[in-house]
Amino acid sequence: MTTERSLVLVKPDGFKRGLSGEVLRRIEAKGYTLVALSVLTPTREQLAVHYEEHVGKPFYEPLVDFMSSGPVTAVVIEGQDCVKGFRSLAGATNPTEALPGTIRGDFGRDWGTPVQQNIVHGSDSHESGQREIGIWFPEL
């Protein structure tokens, strides 16, 4: 196991529903450290860099529209294998498939909402975490 950092975003749907505190509580309860935290409304330019691997895919524009629709809570977490650990806390991407006890399983709404409206984002690898942290927290 290695100590690493990961980016976590409480997406606009989670922020609007007041779930940032609950997400942060679960992160800290798992034993991870909050290294940096910011509340902001992402720009389309910032999201274009974050989601650059998805440019041209059918879900890209709706995803950027959604993610720029309101404030997000952006957090850098640190801990032993925190990339894998947070993704386990978050649950399956599709809230319908997310197990109870996970963030998406407990709070994800699956009635008529696109899958990107699933409360949180977590880096999917150590390398992605480093890249994403540089986008959202360039000072780190």
Coordinates of N, CA and C in Angstrom, one line a residue, residues 2-140:
T2 N 0.4 2.3 -0.7 CA 1.2 3.5 -0.8 C 0.4 4.7 -0.5
T3 N 1.0 5.7 0.1 CA 0.4 6.9 0.4 C 0.3 7.7 -0.9
E4 N -0.9 8.2 -1.2 CA -1.1 8.9 -2.5 C -2.1 10.0 -2.3
R5 N -2.3 10.8 -3.3 CA -3.3 11.8 -3.3 C -4.3 11.6 -4.4
S6 N -5.5 12.0 -4.2 CA -6.6 11.9 -5.2 C -7.4 13.1 -5.2
L7 N -8.1 13.4 -6.3 CA -9.0 14.5 -6.4 C -10.4 13.9 -6.2
V8 N -11.2 14.6 -5.4 CA -12.6 14.2 -5.2 C -13.4 15.5 -5.5
L9 N -14.5 15.3 -6.3 CA -15.4 16.4 -6.5 C -16.8 16.1 -6.1
V10 N -17.4 16.9 -5.3 CA -18.8 16.8 -5.0 C -19.4 17.6 -6.1
K11 N -20.1 16.9 -7.0 CA -20.6 17.4 -8.2 C -21.8 18.4 -7.9
P12 N -22.2 19.2 -8.9 CA -23.3 20.1 -8.7 C -24.6 19.5 -8.1
D13 N -24.9 18.3 -8.4 CA -26.1 17.7 -7.8 C -25.9 17.4 -6.4
G14 N -24.8 17.0 -6.0 CA -24.5 16.7 -4.6 C -24.3 18.0 -3.8
F15 N -23.7 19.0 -4.4 CA -23.5 20.3 -3.7 C -24.9 20.9 -3.5
K16 N -25.7 20.9 -4.5 CA -27.1 21.5 -4.4 C -27.9 20.9 -3.3
R17 N -27.7 19.6 -3.1 CA -28.5 18.8 -2.1 C -27.8 18.9 -0.7
G18 N -26.8 19.6 -0.6 CA -26.1 19.8 0.7 C -25.4 18.6 1.2
L19 N -24.8 17.8 0.3 CA -24.1 16.6 0.6 C -22.6 16.7 0.8
S20 N -22.1 17.9 0.6 CA -20.6 18.0 0.7 C -20.1 17.6 2.1
G21 N -20.8 18.0 3.1 CA -20.4 17.7 4.5 C -20.4 16.2 4.7
E22 N -21.4 15.5 4.2 CA -21.5 14.1 4.4 C -20.4 13.4 3.7
V23 N -20.1 13.8 2.4 CA -19.0 13.2 1.7 C -17.7 13.4 2.4
L24 N -17.4 14.6 2.9 CA -16.2 14.9 3.6 C -16.1 14.1 4.9
R25 N -17.3 13.9 5.6 CA -17.3 13.1 6.8 C -16.9 11.7 6.5
R26 N -17.4 11.1 5.4 CA -17.1 9.7 5.1 C -15.6 9.6 4.7
I27 N -15.1 10.6 4.0 CA -13.6 10.6 3.7 C -12.8 10.6 4.9
E28 N -13.1 11.5 5.9 CA -12.3 11.5 7.1 C -12.5 10.3 8.0
A29 N -13.8 9.8 8.0 CA -14.0 8.6 8.8 C -13.2 7.4 8.3
K30 N -13.0 7.4 7.0 CA -12.2 6.3 6.4 C -10.7 6.4 6.7
G31 N -10.3 7.6 7.2 CA -8.9 7.8 7.7 C -8.1 8.6 6.7
Y32 N -8.7 9.2 5.7 CA -8.0 10.0 4.7 C -7.9 11.4 5.2
T33 N -6.8 12.1 4.8 CA -6.6 13.5 5.2 C -7.1 14.4 4.1
L34 N -7.7 15.5 4.5 CA -8.1 16.6 3.6 C -6.9 17.5 3.4
V35 N -6.3 17.6 2.2 CA -5.1 18.4 2.0 C -5.5 19.8 1.5
A36 N -6.5 19.9 0.7 CA -7.0 21.1 0.1 C -8.5 21.0 -0.2
L37 N -9.2 22.2 -0.1 CA -10.6 22.2 -0.3 C -11.0 23.5 -0.9
S38 N -11.9 23.5 -1.9 CA -12.3 24.7 -2.5 C -13.8 24.5 -3.0
V39 N -14.6 25.6 -2.9 CA -15.9 25.6 -3.5 C -15.9 26.6 -4.6
L40 N -16.2 26.1 -5.8 CA -16.2 26.9 -7.0 C -17.1 26.4 -8.1
T41 N -17.5 27.3 -9.0 CA -18.2 26.8 -10.2 C -17.2 26.7 -11.3
P42 N -17.0 25.4 -11.8 CA -16.0 25.2 -12.8 C -16.3 25.9 -14.1
T43 N -15.2 26.4 -14.8 CA -15.4 27.0 -16.1 C -15.4 25.9 -17.1
R44 N -15.9 26.2 -18.3 CA -15.9 25.2 -19.4 C -14.5 24.9 -19.8
E45 N -13.6 25.9 -19.7 CA -12.2 25.7 -20.1 C -11.5 24.7 -19.1
Q46 N -11.8 24.9 -17.8 CA -11.2 24.0 -16.8 C -11.7 22.6 -17.1
L47 N -13.0 22.4 -17.3 CA -13.6 21.1 -17.6 C -13.1 20.5 -18.9
A48 N -12.8 21.3 -19.9 CA -12.3 20.8 -21.1 C -10.9 20.1 -20.9
V49 N -10.1 20.7 -20.0 CA -8.8 20.1 -19.7 C -9.1 18.8 -18.8
H50 N -10.0 18.9 -17.9 CA -10.2 17.8 -17.0 C -10.8 16.6 -17.8
Y51 N -11.7 16.8 -18.7 CA -12.3 15.7 -19.5 C -11.8 15.6 -20.9
E52 N -10.5 16.0 -21.1 CA -10.0 16.0 -22.5 C -10.1 14.7 -23.2
E53 N -10.0 13.6 -22.5 CA -10.0 12.3 -23.1 C -11.4 11.9 -23.6
H54 N -12.4 12.7 -23.3 CA -13.8 12.4 -23.7 C -14.3 13.4 -24.8
V55 N -13.4 14.3 -25.2 CA -13.8 15.2 -26.3 C -14.3 14.4 -27.5
G56 N -15.4 14.8 -28.1 CA -16.0 14.1 -29.2 C -16.9 13.0 -28.9
K57 N -17.0 12.5 -27.7 CA -17.9 11.4 -27.3 C -19.3 12.0 -27.1
P58 N -20.3 11.2 -27.3 CA -21.7 11.8 -27.2 C -22.0 12.4 -25.9
F59 N -21.4 11.9 -24.8 CA -21.8 12.4 -23.5 C -20.9 13.6 -23.1
Y60 N -20.0 14.0 -23.9 CA -19.0 15.1 -23.5 C -19.8 16.4 -23.2
E61 N -20.5 16.9 -24.2 CA -21.2 18.2 -24.0 C -22.2 18.2 -22.9
P62 N -23.0 17.2 -22.8 CA -23.9 17.2 -21.6 C -23.2 17.1 -20.3
L63 N -22.1 16.4 -20.2 CA -21.3 16.4 -19.0 C -20.7 17.7 -18.7
V64 N -20.1 18.4 -19.6 CA -19.5 19.7 -19.4 C -20.6 20.7 -19.0
D65 N -21.8 20.6 -19.7 CA -22.9 21.5 -19.3 C -23.3 21.3 -17.8
F66 N -23.4 20.0 -17.5 CA -23.8 19.7 -16.1 C -22.8 20.2 -15.1
M67 N -21.5 19.8 -15.3 CA -20.5 20.2 -14.4 C -20.3 21.7 -14.2
S68 N -20.6 22.5 -15.2 CA -20.5 23.9 -15.1 C -21.8 24.6 -14.7
S69 N -22.8 23.8 -14.3 CA -24.1 24.4 -14.0 C -24.2 24.9 -12.6
G70 N -23.2 24.7 -11.8 CA -23.3 25.2 -10.4 C -22.0 24.9 -9.6
P71 N -22.0 25.3 -8.4 CA -20.8 25.0 -7.5 C -20.6 23.5 -7.3
V72 N -19.3 23.3 -7.2 CA -18.8 21.9 -6.8 C -17.9 22.1 -5.6
T73 N -17.7 21.1 -4.8 CA -16.7 21.1 -3.7 C -15.6 20.2 -4.3
A74 N -14.4 20.9 -4.4 CA -13.2 20.2 -4.9 C -12.3 19.9 -3.7
V75 N -11.8 18.7 -3.6 CA -11.0 18.3 -2.5 C -9.8 17.4 -2.9
V76 N -8.7 17.7 -2.3 CA -7.6 16.8 -2.5 C -7.5 16.0 -1.2
I77 N -7.5 14.7 -1.4 CA -7.4 13.8 -0.2 C -6.1 13.0 -0.3
E78 N -5.6 12.6 0.9 CA -4.3 11.9 0.9 C -4.5 10.7 1.9
G79 N -3.8 9.6 1.5 CA -3.8 8.4 2.4 C -3.4 7.2 1.7
Q80 N -3.3 6.1 2.5 CA -2.9 4.8 1.9 C -3.9 4.4 0.9
D81 N -3.5 4.2 -0.4 CA -4.3 3.7 -1.5 C -5.6 4.5 -1.6
C82 N -5.6 5.8 -1.4 CA -6.9 6.6 -1.3 C -7.6 6.6 -2.7
V83 N -6.9 6.4 -3.8 CA -7.6 6.4 -5.1 C -8.6 5.2 -5.1
K84 N -8.1 4.1 -4.8 CA -8.9 2.9 -4.8 C -9.9 2.9 -3.6
G85 N -9.5 3.4 -2.5 CA -10.4 3.5 -1.3 C -11.5 4.4 -1.5
F86 N -11.3 5.6 -2.1 CA -12.4 6.5 -2.3 C -13.4 6.0 -3.4
R87 N -12.8 5.4 -4.4 CA -13.7 4.8 -5.4 C -14.6 3.7 -4.8
S88 N -14.1 3.0 -3.8 CA -15.0 2.0 -3.1 C -16.0 2.8 -2.3
L89 N -15.6 3.8 -1.6 CA -16.6 4.6 -0.8 C -17.7 5.2 -1.7
A90 N -17.3 5.6 -2.9 CA -18.2 6.3 -3.9 C -19.3 5.3 -4.4
G91 N -18.8 4.1 -4.7 CA -19.8 3.1 -5.3 C -19.8 3.1 -6.8
A92 N -20.5 2.2 -7.4 CA -20.6 2.1 -8.8 C -21.1 3.5 -9.4
T93 N -20.5 3.7 -10.6 CA -20.9 5.0 -11.3 C -22.4 5.2 -11.5
N94 N -23.0 4.1 -11.9 CA -24.5 4.2 -12.0 C -25.1 4.0 -10.7
P95 N -25.9 5.0 -10.2 CA -26.5 4.9 -8.8 C -27.4 3.7 -8.7
T96 N -28.0 3.2 -9.8 CA -28.9 2.0 -9.7 C -28.1 0.8 -9.3
E97 N -26.8 0.8 -9.7 CA -26.0 -0.4 -9.4 C -25.1 -0.2 -8.2
A98 N -25.1 1.0 -7.6 CA -24.3 1.2 -6.4 C -24.9 0.6 -5.2
L99 N -24.0 -0.1 -4.4 CA -24.5 -0.8 -3.2 C -24.9 0.2 -2.1
P100 N -25.9 -0.2 -1.3 CA -26.2 0.6 -0.1 C -24.9 0.7 0.8
G101 N -24.7 1.8 1.4 CA -23.5 2.1 2.2 C -22.5 2.9 1.5
T102 N -22.6 2.9 0.2 CA -21.7 3.8 -0.6 C -22.4 5.1 -0.8
I103 N -21.6 6.1 -1.2 CA -22.1 7.5 -1.4 C -23.2 7.5 -2.4
R104 N -22.9 6.8 -3.6 CA -23.9 6.8 -4.7 C -25.1 5.9 -4.3
G105 N -24.8 4.8 -3.6 CA -25.9 3.9 -3.2 C -26.8 4.5 -2.3
D106 N -26.3 5.4 -1.4 CA -27.2 6.0 -0.4 C -27.8 7.3 -0.8
F107 N -27.2 8.0 -1.7 CA -27.7 9.3 -2.1 C -27.9 9.5 -3.6
G108 N -27.4 8.6 -4.4 CA -27.6 8.8 -5.9 C -29.0 8.7 -6.3
R109 N -29.5 9.5 -7.2 CA -30.8 9.5 -7.7 C -30.7 8.9 -9.1
D110 N -31.5 7.9 -9.4 CA -31.4 7.3 -10.7 C -32.7 7.5 -11.5
W111 N -33.6 8.2 -11.0 CA -34.9 8.4 -11.7 C -34.8 9.5 -12.7
G112 N -34.5 9.2 -14.0 CA -34.5 10.1 -15.1 C -33.3 11.1 -15.1
T113 N -32.3 10.8 -14.3 CA -31.1 11.7 -14.4 C -30.0 10.9 -15.2
P114 N -29.2 11.7 -15.9 CA -28.1 11.0 -16.6 C -27.1 10.5 -15.6
V115 N -26.3 9.5 -16.0 CA -25.4 8.9 -15.1 C -24.3 9.9 -14.5
Q116 N -24.0 10.9 -15.2 CA -23.0 11.9 -14.7 C -23.5 12.6 -13.5
Q117 N -24.8 12.6 -13.2 CA -25.4 13.2 -12.0 C -25.4 12.2 -10.9
N118 N -24.2 11.9 -10.4 CA -24.1 10.8 -9.5 C -23.3 11.2 -8.2
I119 N -23.4 12.4 -7.8 CA -23.0 13.0 -6.6 C -21.5 13.3 -6.5
V120 N -20.6 12.4 -6.9 CA -19.2 12.6 -6.7 C -18.4 12.1 -7.9
H121 N -17.2 12.7 -8.0 CA -16.1 12.2 -8.9 C -14.9 11.8 -8.0
G122 N -14.2 10.8 -8.4 CA -13.0 10.4 -7.8 C -12.0 10.0 -8.8
S123 N -10.7 10.4 -8.7 CA -9.7 10.0 -9.7 C -9.7 8.5 -9.9
D124 N -9.5 8.0 -11.1 CA -9.5 6.6 -11.3 C -8.2 5.9 -11.3
S125 N -7.1 6.7 -11.1 CA -5.8 6.1 -11.0 C -4.8 7.1 -10.3
H126 N -3.7 6.6 -9.8 CA -2.7 7.5 -9.2 C -2.3 8.6 -10.2
E127 N -2.1 8.2 -11.5 CA -1.7 9.2 -12.5 C -2.8 10.2 -12.8
S128 N -4.0 9.7 -12.9 CA -5.1 10.6 -13.1 C -5.3 11.6 -11.9
G129 N -5.1 11.1 -10.7 CA -5.1 12.0 -9.6 C -4.1 13.1 -9.6
Q130 N -2.9 12.8 -10.0 CA -1.8 13.8 -10.1 C -2.2 14.8 -11.2
R131 N -2.7 14.4 -12.3 CA -3.1 15.3 -13.4 C -4.3 16.1 -13.0
E132 N -5.3 15.5 -12.4 CA -6.5 16.3 -12.0 C -6.2 17.3 -10.9
I133 N -5.4 16.9 -9.9 CA -5.0 17.8 -8.8 C -4.3 19.1 -9.4
G134 N -3.5 18.9 -10.4 CA -2.8 20.0 -11.1 C -3.8 20.9 -11.8
I135 N -4.9 20.4 -12.3 CA -6.0 21.2 -12.9 C -6.7 22.0 -11.9
W136 N -7.1 21.4 -10.8 CA -8.0 22.0 -9.8 C -7.3 22.8 -8.7
F137 N -6.1 22.3 -8.4 CA -5.2 22.9 -7.4 C -3.8 23.1 -7.9
P138 N -3.6 24.0 -8.9 CA -2.3 24.2 -9.5 C -1.2 24.6 -8.5
E139 N -1.6 25.1 -7.3 CA -0.6 25.6 -6.3 C 0.0 24.4 -5.6
L140 N -0.6 23.2 -5.7 CA 0.0 22.0 -5.0 C 1.0 21.4 -5.9

